[in-house]
Tab-separated table of C-alpha atoms and ligand atoms in Angstrom:
chain	number	residue	atom	x	y	z
O	1	UNK	CA	13.040	5.874	-24.783
O	2	UNK	CA	16.078	5.496	-22.577
O	3	UNK	CA	16.786	6.844	-19.112
O	4	UNK	CA	19.427	8.937	-20.872
O	5	UNK	CA	16.690	11.007	-22.504
O	6	UNK	CA	15.293	12.236	-19.175
O	7	UNK	CA	16.395	15.431	-17.536
O	8	UNK	CA	17.620	13.702	-14.428
O	9	UNK	CA	21.047	13.991	-12.857
O	10	UNK	CA	23.797	11.916	-14.521
O	11	UNK	CA	24.585	10.374	-11.135
O	12	UNK	CA	21.080	8.901	-11.035
O	13	UNK	CA	21.495	7.524	-14.543
O	14	UNK	CA	24.704	5.829	-13.452
O	15	UNK	CA	22.901	4.333	-10.450
O	16	UNK	CA	20.152	3.004	-12.712
O	17	UNK	CA	22.781	1.497	-14.942
O	18	UNK	CA	24.387	-0.335	-12.056
O	19	UNK	CA	20.935	-1.625	-11.106
O	20	UNK	CA	20.720	-3.089	-14.611
O	21	UNK	CA	17.815	-0.820	-15.594
O	22	UNK	CA	18.352	-0.115	-19.285
O	23	UNK	CA	15.089	1.528	-20.237
O	24	UNK	CA	12.012	2.660	-18.346
O	25	UNK	CA	9.068	0.315	-17.988
O	26	UNK	CA	5.690	1.549	-19.264
O	27	UNK	CA	4.586	2.932	-15.932
O	28	UNK	CA	7.958	4.636	-15.443
O	29	UNK	CA	7.741	6.091	-18.942
O	30	UNK	CA	4.303	7.528	-18.194
O	31	UNK	CA	4.783	8.757	-14.636
O	32	UNK	CA	8.302	10.169	-14.500
O	33	UNK	CA	7.607	13.307	-16.630
O	34	UNK	CA	4.439	14.487	-14.782
O	35	UNK	CA	6.020	13.809	-11.390
O	36	UNK	CA	9.083	15.817	-12.405
O	37	UNK	CA	6.714	18.641	-13.356
O	38	UNK	CA	5.296	18.612	-9.845
O	39	UNK	CA	1.894	17.163	-10.677
O	40	UNK	CA	-0.154	14.929	-8.416
O	41	UNK	CA	-0.429	11.444	-9.835
O	42	UNK	CA	-2.677	8.442	-9.320
O	43	UNK	CA	-0.884	5.587	-11.058
O	44	UNK	CA	-2.373	2.168	-11.549
O	45	UNK	CA	-0.186	-0.477	-13.143
O	46	UNK	CA	0.048	-4.242	-12.826
O	47	UNK	CA	2.162	-6.019	-10.226
O	48	UNK	CA	5.874	-6.273	-10.910
O	49	UNK	CA	5.969	-3.453	-13.481
O	50	UNK	CA	8.429	-1.255	-11.579
O	51	UNK	CA	6.158	1.159	-9.742
O	52	UNK	CA	8.707	1.746	-6.969
O	53	UNK	CA	11.286	3.216	-9.319
O	54	UNK	CA	8.483	5.068	-11.142
O	55	UNK	CA	8.140	7.313	-8.102
O	56	UNK	CA	11.635	6.945	-6.619
O	57	UNK	CA	13.520	8.129	-9.730
O	58	UNK	CA	11.730	11.489	-10.172
O	59	UNK	CA	11.516	12.145	-6.420
O	60	UNK	CA	15.226	11.552	-5.886
O	61	UNK	CA	15.946	13.741	-8.867
O	62	UNK	CA	13.754	16.600	-7.588
O	63	UNK	CA	15.096	16.516	-4.062
O	64	UNK	CA	18.667	16.366	-5.337
O	65	UNK	CA	18.213	19.340	-7.596
O	66	UNK	CA	15.954	21.514	-5.440
O	67	UNK	CA	17.799	21.468	-2.127
O	68	UNK	CA	14.998	23.698	-0.792
O	69	UNK	CA	15.335	23.184	2.923
O	70	UNK	CA	17.996	21.871	5.232
O	71	UNK	CA	17.829	18.280	6.377
O	72	UNK	CA	17.654	19.379	9.985
O	73	UNK	CA	14.364	21.208	9.346
O	74	UNK	CA	12.449	18.000	8.681
O	75	UNK	CA	11.875	15.277	6.136
O	76	UNK	CA	11.085	16.178	2.514
O	77	UNK	CA	9.537	13.005	1.170
O	78	UNK	CA	7.273	10.641	3.085
O	79	UNK	CA	6.311	7.232	1.700
O	80	UNK	CA	3.511	5.393	3.503
O	81	UNK	CA	3.297	1.612	3.148
O	82	UNK	CA	1.251	-1.155	4.797
O	83	UNK	CA	3.970	-3.505	6.077
O	84	UNK	CA	7.413	-3.380	7.636
O	85	UNK	CA	8.877	-5.683	5.017
O	86	UNK	CA	7.682	-3.392	2.263
O	87	UNK	CA	9.077	-0.343	4.081
O	88	UNK	CA	12.541	-1.909	4.121
O	89	UNK	CA	12.317	-2.996	0.502
O	90	UNK	CA	11.306	0.449	-0.732
O	91	UNK	CA	13.985	2.107	1.389
O	92	UNK	CA	16.446	-0.198	-0.373
O	93	UNK	CA	15.295	0.965	-3.811
O	94	UNK	CA	15.538	4.649	-2.816
O	95	UNK	CA	19.018	4.062	-1.420
O	96	UNK	CA	20.194	2.457	-4.637
O	97	UNK	CA	18.765	5.195	-6.825
O	98	UNK	CA	20.123	7.941	-4.536
O	99	UNK	CA	23.617	6.494	-4.153
O	100	UNK	CA	26.352	9.154	-3.831
O	101	UNK	CA	23.751	11.940	-3.926
O	102	UNK	CA	23.937	12.877	-0.278
O	103	UNK	CA	20.266	12.157	0.359
O	104	UNK	CA	19.452	10.350	3.587
O	105	UNK	CA	16.911	7.537	3.299
O	106	UNK	CA	15.465	5.841	6.338
O	107	UNK	CA	12.499	3.718	7.316
O	108	UNK	CA	10.514	3.340	10.532
O	109	UNK	CA	8.147	0.541	11.491
O	110	UNK	CA	6.854	-1.048	14.651
O	111	UNK	CA	7.795	-4.294	16.343
O	112	UNK	CA	11.365	-3.211	17.109
O	113	UNK	CA	12.894	-0.825	19.652
O	114	UNK	CA	12.401	2.903	19.112
O	115	UNK	CA	15.796	4.004	20.389
O	116	UNK	CA	17.924	3.323	17.316
O	117	UNK	CA	15.227	4.777	15.035
O	118	UNK	CA	15.142	7.985	17.092
O	119	UNK	CA	18.930	8.294	16.890
O	120	UNK	CA	18.818	8.124	13.096
O	121	UNK	CA	15.928	10.583	12.890
O	122	UNK	CA	17.763	13.069	15.102
O	123	UNK	CA	20.677	13.013	12.680
O	124	UNK	CA	18.327	14.228	9.916
O	125	UNK	CA	16.487	12.365	7.160
O	126	UNK	CA	15.434	13.443	3.656
O	127	UNK	CA	13.287	10.514	2.562
O	128	UNK	CA	11.309	8.542	5.113
O	129	UNK	CA	9.449	5.301	4.426
O	130	UNK	CA	7.018	4.386	7.189
O	131	UNK	CA	4.172	2.221	8.382
O	132	UNK	CA	1.495	4.362	10.092
O	133	UNK	CA	1.570	3.087	13.703
O	134	UNK	CA	5.204	3.698	14.608
O	135	UNK	CA	5.328	6.858	12.567
O	136	UNK	CA	2.547	8.469	14.618
O	137	UNK	CA	4.266	7.484	17.857
O	138	UNK	CA	7.406	9.239	16.676
O	139	UNK	CA	5.519	12.268	15.332
O	140	UNK	CA	3.711	12.755	18.635
O	141	UNK	CA	7.011	12.536	20.495
O	142	UNK	CA	8.440	15.187	18.195
O	143	UNK	CA	11.065	12.999	16.522
O	144	UNK	CA	9.514	13.219	13.071
O	145	UNK	CA	8.848	16.685	11.699
O	146	UNK	CA	6.433	16.747	8.789
O	147	UNK	CA	6.024	20.474	8.136
O	148	UNK	CA	8.651	20.459	5.361
O	149	UNK	CA	7.248	17.504	3.434
O	150	UNK	CA	7.250	18.282	-0.282
O	151	UNK	CA	6.108	14.909	-1.571
O	152	UNK	CA	3.735	12.400	-0.003
O	153	UNK	CA	3.553	8.937	-1.565
O	154	UNK	CA	1.044	6.228	-0.775
O	155	UNK	CA	2.268	2.922	-2.143
O	156	UNK	CA	-0.373	0.159	-2.289
O	157	UNK	CA	-2.642	3.199	-2.268
O	158	UNK	CA	-6.001	1.410	-2.369
O	159	UNK	CA	-5.004	-0.571	0.709
O	160	UNK	CA	-3.705	2.520	2.517
O	161	UNK	CA	-7.000	4.307	1.848
O	162	UNK	CA	-9.129	1.344	2.866
O	163	UNK	CA	-10.723	0.596	6.220
O	164	UNK	CA	-7.672	-0.430	8.257
O	165	UNK	CA	-5.549	2.598	7.367
O	166	UNK	CA	-7.789	5.452	6.212
O	167	UNK	CA	-8.118	7.082	9.616
O	168	UNK	CA	-4.326	7.137	9.993
O	169	UNK	CA	-3.920	8.668	6.571
O	170	UNK	CA	-6.559	11.324	7.257
O	171	UNK	CA	-4.834	12.181	10.534
O	172	UNK	CA	-1.522	12.356	8.741
O	173	UNK	CA	-2.839	14.949	6.268
O	174	UNK	CA	-3.343	17.375	9.162
O	175	UNK	CA	0.377	17.379	9.878
O	176	UNK	CA	1.450	17.968	6.286
O	177	UNK	CA	1.811	21.318	4.527
O	178	UNK	CA	-1.078	22.129	2.178
O	179	UNK	CA	1.260	22.847	-0.650
O	180	UNK	CA	2.789	19.506	-1.494
O	181	UNK	CA	2.825	16.894	-4.196
O	182	UNK	CA	0.813	13.717	-3.617
O	183	UNK	CA	1.391	10.438	-5.458
O	184	UNK	CA	-0.753	7.316	-5.277
O	185	UNK	CA	0.539	4.013	-6.655
O	186	UNK	CA	-1.181	0.650	-6.792
O	187	UNK	CA	-1.964	-2.365	-8.944
O	188	UNK	CA	-5.650	-2.299	-8.046
O	189	UNK	CA	-8.210	0.366	-7.219
O	190	UNK	CA	-11.985	0.622	-7.130
O	191	UNK	CA	-14.269	3.567	-7.831
O	192	UNK	CA	-14.916	4.354	-4.172
O	193	UNK	CA	-11.234	4.504	-3.291
O	194	UNK	CA	-10.493	6.456	-6.440
O	195	UNK	CA	-12.996	9.130	-5.364
O	196	UNK	CA	-11.460	9.197	-1.921
O	197	UNK	CA	-8.012	9.633	-3.432
O	198	UNK	CA	-9.245	12.596	-5.489
O	199	UNK	CA	-10.793	14.159	-2.403
O	200	UNK	CA	-7.450	14.145	-0.622
O	201	UNK	CA	-5.665	16.305	-3.162
O	202	UNK	CA	-6.408	19.765	-4.481
O	203	UNK	CA	-5.090	19.625	-8.015
O	204	UNK	CA	-6.287	17.318	-10.730
O	205	UNK	CA	-4.710	13.897	-10.620
O	206	UNK	CA	-3.442	12.199	-13.669
O	207	UNK	CA	-4.505	8.608	-14.075
O	208	UNK	CA	-1.942	6.349	-15.646
O	209	UNK	CA	-1.914	2.867	-17.102
O	210	UNK	CA	-5.064	1.035	-16.141
O	211	UNK	CA	-4.869	-2.368	-17.750
O	212	UNK	CA	-7.927	-4.327	-18.881
O	213	UNK	CA	-6.542	-7.395	-17.167
O	214	UNK	CA	-5.277	-6.629	-13.652
O	215	UNK	CA	-3.141	-9.804	-13.680
O	216	UNK	CA	0.181	-9.158	-15.424
O	217	UNK	CA	0.497	-10.974	-18.747
O	218	UNK	CA	3.629	-12.873	-17.729
O	219	UNK	CA	1.689	-14.720	-15.027
O	220	UNK	CA	0.021	-17.950	-16.062
O	221	UNK	CA	-2.702	-18.581	-13.491
O	222	UNK	CA	-5.288	-21.317	-13.105
O	223	UNK	CA	-7.558	-22.948	-10.571
O	224	UNK	CA	-7.701	-26.553	-9.392
O	225	UNK	CA	-10.932	-27.907	-7.916
O	226	UNK	CA	-10.057	-29.948	-4.824
O	227	UNK	CA	-11.771	-30.930	-1.606
O	228	UNK	CA	-10.788	-28.886	1.454
O	229	UNK	CA	-9.227	-31.915	3.165
O	230	UNK	CA	-7.328	-32.988	0.058
O	231	UNK	CA	-5.525	-29.705	-0.474
O	232	UNK	CA	-2.430	-30.866	1.390
O	233	UNK	CA	-1.974	-33.826	-0.946
O	234	UNK	CA	-2.051	-31.583	-3.979
O	235	UNK	CA	0.418	-29.170	-2.417
O	236	UNK	CA	2.703	-32.099	-1.549
O	237	UNK	CA	2.542	-33.349	-5.122
O	238	UNK	CA	3.219	-29.925	-6.620
O	239	UNK	CA	6.235	-29.359	-4.354
O	240	UNK	CA	7.672	-32.837	-4.960
O	241	UNK	CA	7.267	-32.521	-8.716
O	242	UNK	CA	9.117	-29.186	-8.630
O	243	UNK	CA	11.736	-29.929	-6.019
O	244	UNK	CA	14.081	-27.084	-6.982
O	245	UNK	CA	11.428	-24.425	-7.350
O	246	UNK	CA	10.708	-21.501	-5.077
O	247	UNK	CA	7.104	-21.767	-4.010
O	248	UNK	CA	5.038	-19.182	-2.132
O	249	UNK	CA	1.899	-20.607	-0.555
O	250	UNK	CA	-0.914	-18.310	0.625
O	251	UNK	CA	-3.350	-19.407	3.312
O	252	UNK	CA	-6.312	-17.705	4.973
O	253	UNK	CA	-5.160	-17.521	8.603
O	254	UNK	CA	-2.084	-17.705	10.820
O	255	UNK	CA	-3.350	-20.950	12.323
O	256	UNK	CA	-3.734	-22.506	8.926
O	257	UNK	CA	-0.209	-21.409	8.024
O	258	UNK	CA	1.175	-23.391	10.968
O	259	UNK	CA	-1.100	-26.310	10.132
O	260	UNK	CA	0.112	-26.500	6.536
O	261	UNK	CA	3.725	-26.314	7.761
O	262	UNK	CA	3.086	-29.321	9.999
O	263	UNK	CA	1.334	-31.265	7.244
O	264	UNK	CA	4.313	-30.672	4.944
O	265	UNK	CA	6.768	-31.662	7.696
O	266	UNK	CA	4.907	-34.961	8.086
O	267	UNK	CA	5.670	-35.809	4.477
O	268	UNK	CA	9.298	-34.699	4.725
O	269	UNK	CA	9.013	-31.270	3.111
O	270	UNK	CA	10.755	-28.441	4.984
O	271	UNK	CA	9.021	-25.065	4.869
O	272	UNK	CA	8.705	-21.827	6.844
O	273	UNK	CA	5.809	-19.533	7.697
O	274	UNK	CA	5.393	-15.763	7.740
O	275	UNK	CA	2.429	-14.014	9.362
O	276	UNK	CA	1.452	-11.264	11.780
O	277	UNK	CA	1.999	-13.307	14.944
O	278	UNK	CA	5.691	-13.716	14.262
O	279	UNK	CA	8.364	-11.510	15.782
O	280	UNK	CA	9.670	-8.866	13.415
O	281	UNK	CA	13.194	-10.276	13.345
O	282	UNK	CA	11.863	-13.742	12.519
O	283	UNK	CA	9.705	-12.345	9.734
O	284	UNK	CA	12.673	-10.611	8.167
O	285	UNK	CA	14.913	-13.625	8.592
O	286	UNK	CA	12.455	-15.998	6.951
O	287	UNK	CA	11.883	-13.587	4.095
O	288	UNK	CA	15.627	-13.306	3.529
O	289	UNK	CA	16.038	-17.072	3.570
O	290	UNK	CA	13.328	-17.313	0.970
O	291	UNK	CA	15.007	-14.562	-1.027
O	292	UNK	CA	18.337	-16.393	-1.078
O	293	UNK	CA	16.680	-19.746	-1.729
O	294	UNK	CA	17.779	-21.316	1.568
O	295	UNK	CA	14.056	-21.794	2.162
O	296	UNK	CA	12.197	-23.103	-0.881
O	297	UNK	CA	8.650	-23.196	0.421
O	298	UNK	CA	7.192	-20.222	2.269
O	299	UNK	CA	3.684	-20.297	3.706
O	300	UNK	CA	2.229	-16.813	4.115
O	301	UNK	CA	-0.911	-14.929	5.021
O	302	UNK	CA	-2.023	-11.863	3.108
O	303	UNK	CA	0.434	-9.602	4.957
O	304	UNK	CA	3.016	-10.698	2.398
O	305	UNK	CA	0.701	-10.348	-0.593
O	306	UNK	CA	1.346	-6.651	-1.153
O	307	UNK	CA	4.384	-5.219	-2.834
O	308	UNK	CA	6.989	-7.759	-1.777
O	309	UNK	CA	9.533	-8.185	-4.577
O	310	UNK	CA	11.365	-11.499	-4.384
O	311	UNK	CA	13.193	-12.637	-7.483
O	312	UNK	CA	12.584	-16.068	-8.988
O	313	UNK	CA	9.429	-17.114	-7.201
O	314	UNK	CA	8.440	-19.914	-9.598
O	315	UNK	CA	5.017	-20.714	-8.213
O	316	UNK	CA	2.390	-18.981	-6.154
O	317	UNK	CA	-0.152	-21.334	-4.646
O	318	UNK	CA	-3.415	-20.032	-3.255
O	319	UNK	CA	-3.905	-22.884	-0.829
O	320	UNK	CA	-6.985	-20.981	0.289
O	321	UNK	CA	-8.682	-18.432	-1.914
O	322	UNK	CA	-8.307	-14.841	-0.664
O	323	UNK	CA	-11.393	-13.310	0.901
O	324	UNK	CA	-10.670	-9.903	-0.658
O	325	UNK	CA	-10.922	-10.413	-4.433
O	326	UNK	CA	-8.212	-7.831	-5.190
O	327	UNK	CA	-5.794	-9.819	-3.063
O	328	UNK	CA	-5.922	-12.514	-5.732
O	329	UNK	CA	-4.144	-10.070	-8.046
O	330	UNK	CA	-1.612	-9.106	-5.372
O	331	UNK	CA	-0.889	-12.701	-4.358
O	332	UNK	CA	-0.336	-14.065	-7.856
O	333	UNK	CA	1.655	-10.900	-8.542
O	334	UNK	CA	4.450	-12.139	-6.260
O	335	UNK	CA	5.598	-14.264	-9.209
O	336	UNK	CA	6.332	-13.052	-12.741
O	337	UNK	CA	8.187	-9.951	-11.551
O	338	UNK	CA	9.659	-7.609	-14.165
O	339	UNK	CA	10.307	-9.605	-17.333
O	340	UNK	CA	10.253	-12.994	-15.608
O	341	UNK	CA	7.495	-15.518	-16.139
O	342	UNK	CA	5.502	-16.969	-13.294
O	343	UNK	CA	2.864	-19.540	-12.585
O	344	UNK	CA	0.048	-19.524	-10.036
O	345	UNK	CA	-2.362	-22.233	-8.938
O	346	UNK	CA	-5.403	-21.732	-6.755
O	347	UNK	CA	-7.005	-24.562	-4.839
O	348	UNK	CA	-10.746	-24.110	-4.755
O	349	UNK	CA	-12.907	-26.332	-2.577
O	350	UNK	CA	-16.663	-26.584	-3.134
O	351	UNK	CA	-17.315	-24.279	-0.182
O	352	UNK	CA	-14.998	-21.663	-1.705
O	353	UNK	CA	-16.832	-21.524	-5.024
O	354	UNK	CA	-18.659	-18.254	-4.146
O	355	UNK	CA	-15.267	-16.632	-3.433
O	356	UNK	CA	-13.995	-17.822	-6.811
O	357	UNK	CA	-17.033	-16.255	-8.466
O	358	UNK	CA	-16.282	-12.948	-6.779
O	359	UNK	CA	-12.645	-13.062	-7.865
O	360	UNK	CA	-13.655	-13.758	-11.461
O	361	UNK	CA	-16.062	-10.851	-11.322
O	362	UNK	CA	-13.250	-8.622	-10.098
O	363	UNK	CA	-10.987	-9.832	-12.915
O	364	UNK	CA	-13.916	-9.522	-15.347
O	365	UNK	CA	-12.972	-12.901	-16.800
O	366	UNK	CA	-12.989	-16.566	-15.812
O	367	UNK	CA	-9.849	-18.275	-14.507
O	368	UNK	CA	-8.780	-21.375	-16.438
O	369	UNK	CA	-9.713	-24.569	-14.614
O	370	UNK	CA	-7.133	-27.369	-14.600
O	371	UNK	CA	-8.985	-30.495	-15.664
O	372	UNK	CA	-8.345	-33.313	-13.187
O	373	UNK	CA	-9.727	-36.727	-13.976
O	374	UNK	CA	-10.794	-39.042	-11.185
O	375	UNK	CA	-7.720	-41.275	-11.514
O	376	UNK	CA	-5.244	-38.402	-11.209
O	377	UNK	CA	-7.155	-37.072	-8.241
O	378	UNK	CA	-7.139	-40.399	-6.426
O	379	UNK	CA	-3.544	-41.086	-7.313
O	380	UNK	CA	-2.536	-37.729	-5.793
O	381	UNK	CA	-4.234	-38.589	-2.545
O	382	UNK	CA	-3.047	-42.221	-2.506
O	383	UNK	CA	0.614	-41.527	-3.247
O	384	UNK	CA	0.925	-39.038	-0.408
O	385	UNK	CA	3.807	-39.827	1.917
O	386	UNK	CA	1.337	-39.249	4.711
O	387	UNK	CA	0.141	-42.852	4.396
O	388	UNK	CA	3.626	-44.194	5.106
O	389	UNK	CA	3.995	-41.624	7.837
O	390	UNK	CA	0.854	-42.978	9.481
O	391	UNK	CA	2.219	-46.487	9.185
O	392	UNK	CA	5.529	-45.479	10.733
O	393	UNK	CA	3.758	-43.709	13.550
O	394	UNK	CA	1.617	-46.760	14.200
O	395	UNK	CA	4.661	-49.059	14.272
O	396	UNK	CA	6.409	-46.728	16.680
O	397	UNK	CA	3.387	-46.706	18.936
O	398	UNK	CA	3.192	-50.498	18.861
O	399	UNK	CA	6.887	-50.744	19.662
O	400	UNK	CA	6.529	-48.413	22.635
O	401	UNK	CA	3.588	-50.430	23.864
O	402	UNK	CA	5.563	-53.684	23.706
O	403	UNK	CA	8.513	-52.038	25.471
O	404	UNK	CA	6.341	-50.745	28.291
O	405	UNK	CA	4.797	-54.188	28.706
O	406	UNK	CA	8.268	-55.739	28.950
O	407	UNK	CA	9.320	-53.186	31.567
O	408	UNK	CA	6.236	-53.910	33.625
O	409	UNK	CA	6.929	-57.652	33.523
O	410	UNK	CA	10.499	-57.121	34.789
O	411	UNK	CA	9.172	-55.287	37.844
W	20	LIG	P1	5.660	-3.103	-8.589
W	20	LIG	O1	5.743	-2.157	-7.444
W	20	LIG	O2	5.106	-2.505	-9.829
W	20	LIG	O3	4.991	-4.395	-8.243
W	20	LIG	P2	8.560	-3.184	-8.278
W	20	LIG	O4	8.771	-1.731	-8.194
W	20	LIG	O5	8.645	-3.963	-6.995
W	20	LIG	O6	7.150	-3.518	-8.986
W	20	LIG	O7	9.574	-3.772	-9.368
W	20	LIG	C1	9.518	-5.089	-9.844
W	20	LIG	C2	10.887	-5.538	-10.329
W	20	LIG	O8	11.219	-4.886	-11.549
W	20	LIG	C3	11.996	-5.215	-9.339
W	20	LIG	O9	12.785	-6.365	-9.125
W	20	LIG	C4	12.781	-4.110	-10.026
W	20	LIG	O10	14.145	-4.172	-9.686
W	20	LIG	C5	12.547	-4.378	-11.494
W	20	LIG	N1	12.596	-3.142	-12.338
W	20	LIG	C6	11.983	-1.970	-12.079
W	20	LIG	N2	12.225	-1.073	-13.057
W	20	LIG	C7	13.010	-1.678	-13.966
W	20	LIG	C8	13.607	-1.264	-15.226
W	20	LIG	N3	13.411	-0.052	-15.722
W	20	LIG	N4	14.364	-2.171	-15.885
W	20	LIG	C9	14.548	-3.414	-15.377
W	20	LIG	N5	14.011	-3.860	-14.220
W	20	LIG	C10	13.247	-3.020	-13.509
W	21	LIG	MG1	5.047	-2.061	-5.531
C-alpha cells in the first residue's frame, strides 16, 4: 500500500513525499480509511509508529475537501494534548501535511503571553492544537469558538482521560457540537479508561492495533540493579563510554533533575534539565538544543515522557523508575522512533524493586536484567571522576586555608 492509493488530495501526497514518507505505517494503514469515512476511532499503537500523521493526514484531507464552514465561524478541528511541547510538535506535523492547502493551523498553551495568541485566533483558525488550561481561558473570553468543531482528537488519550485532565475534557464536551467525529490515540490504555472513552462518544468506536508487547520492537530495553547512591556513577560511566551519543535521562522529581545535573557537572559532563518548574521559553530552548545535538545529555521528568519526537536519541536512561507503570513504555519510547533502533536502561535500586514488579506486570513480561559482577560494580564506582573532584576540592580548601593564615600573619 502506498499513499498514492488513498483518495486524498494530490497536494497532500506531494507534502508527504517531501516529508520522506513513502508508505503508510501500520497504524496509518489501519486508521486512515475509517477516519476518512467519518467514523470515531480509538487507536492504540506503540510509541514512534506515526500516530500523529495517522490522524493528521485524513483530517487535513477532509477539511480541505469539505470546506463546510467559513474560517471566521470557528475552528473545525481541535486536538487536545497534555504538554506545550507536544502541542507545538503536533502543530508542526499538521502544518507540513497541510502545506499550500490554505488551512490555518495554530496552537495555544499556557506559560506565555495571551496577546499574540488572541491576535492569531481573531484572524481565524481551522485546526487548533491546545493544552486544556489556556484553551479554557480563551474559550471563556470568547476568543475560541468551538461550536463548529467537526473533529475532536485526544492525543495521549489515556493520559487526557486520566485524573489530572478528565474534568477539563468533560467540561470541553459541553462546548462541542453533538454531531462530530471523535478520535482517541495513544500507545497505552487500560480497561477503565477504555470504558470512559466509549462513554464519551455516541457511535461505536473502532479499536486498532493493540500490540501484545507495548514496547516497540526496535527498542532494546533492560534493567541494571544498582544502589540508590551509586546511580550517578553508572550514569557517568554510560555517558563517558558513549561520548557522542544523545542520552535522555528520566528522574522522579524536579529536585532530583537538578541534583543529577550537578553530580554530572562535578565529573565534567555538561547536561541540561527540563521539568515543570522551568520557564516555557527555557523548556523550548533546551529541547531544541537537544534536538540539534548541541546538548547531548538531557535530564527530564515525566512531562517529557509523552509524545515528544526527537530524532536520534540513542539511549533512554530511567535513572529512577517511573511511578506510573505505563510511563515506562512512554519513556523508553522516546528512543527507537520510526524505523530507528534505540536502547534503554533502567536503574533499579533495592527500594524500587516493587515498582519494577509493577512495571513488569503492566508489560506482562520480565525485563532483561544486565548481569553485573562485583568487580565491574566496584570498578564503576571507583573510577568515577568524583574521587579526583573531591581531591581537587580538598586541595583548594587547604590552599585557601594557608592563604588566609598568611594574610592574618601579615596584619
Ligand atoms: P507516535 O505518535 O506514534 O509516537 P509520531 O507520530 O511522533 O509517533 O511519529 C514518529 C516518527 O515517525 C516521526 O519522526 C515521523 O516523522 C515518522 N513517520 C511517521 N509516519 C511515517 C511514514 N509513513 N513514513 C516514514 N516516517 C514516518
Ligand atoms: Mg504521538
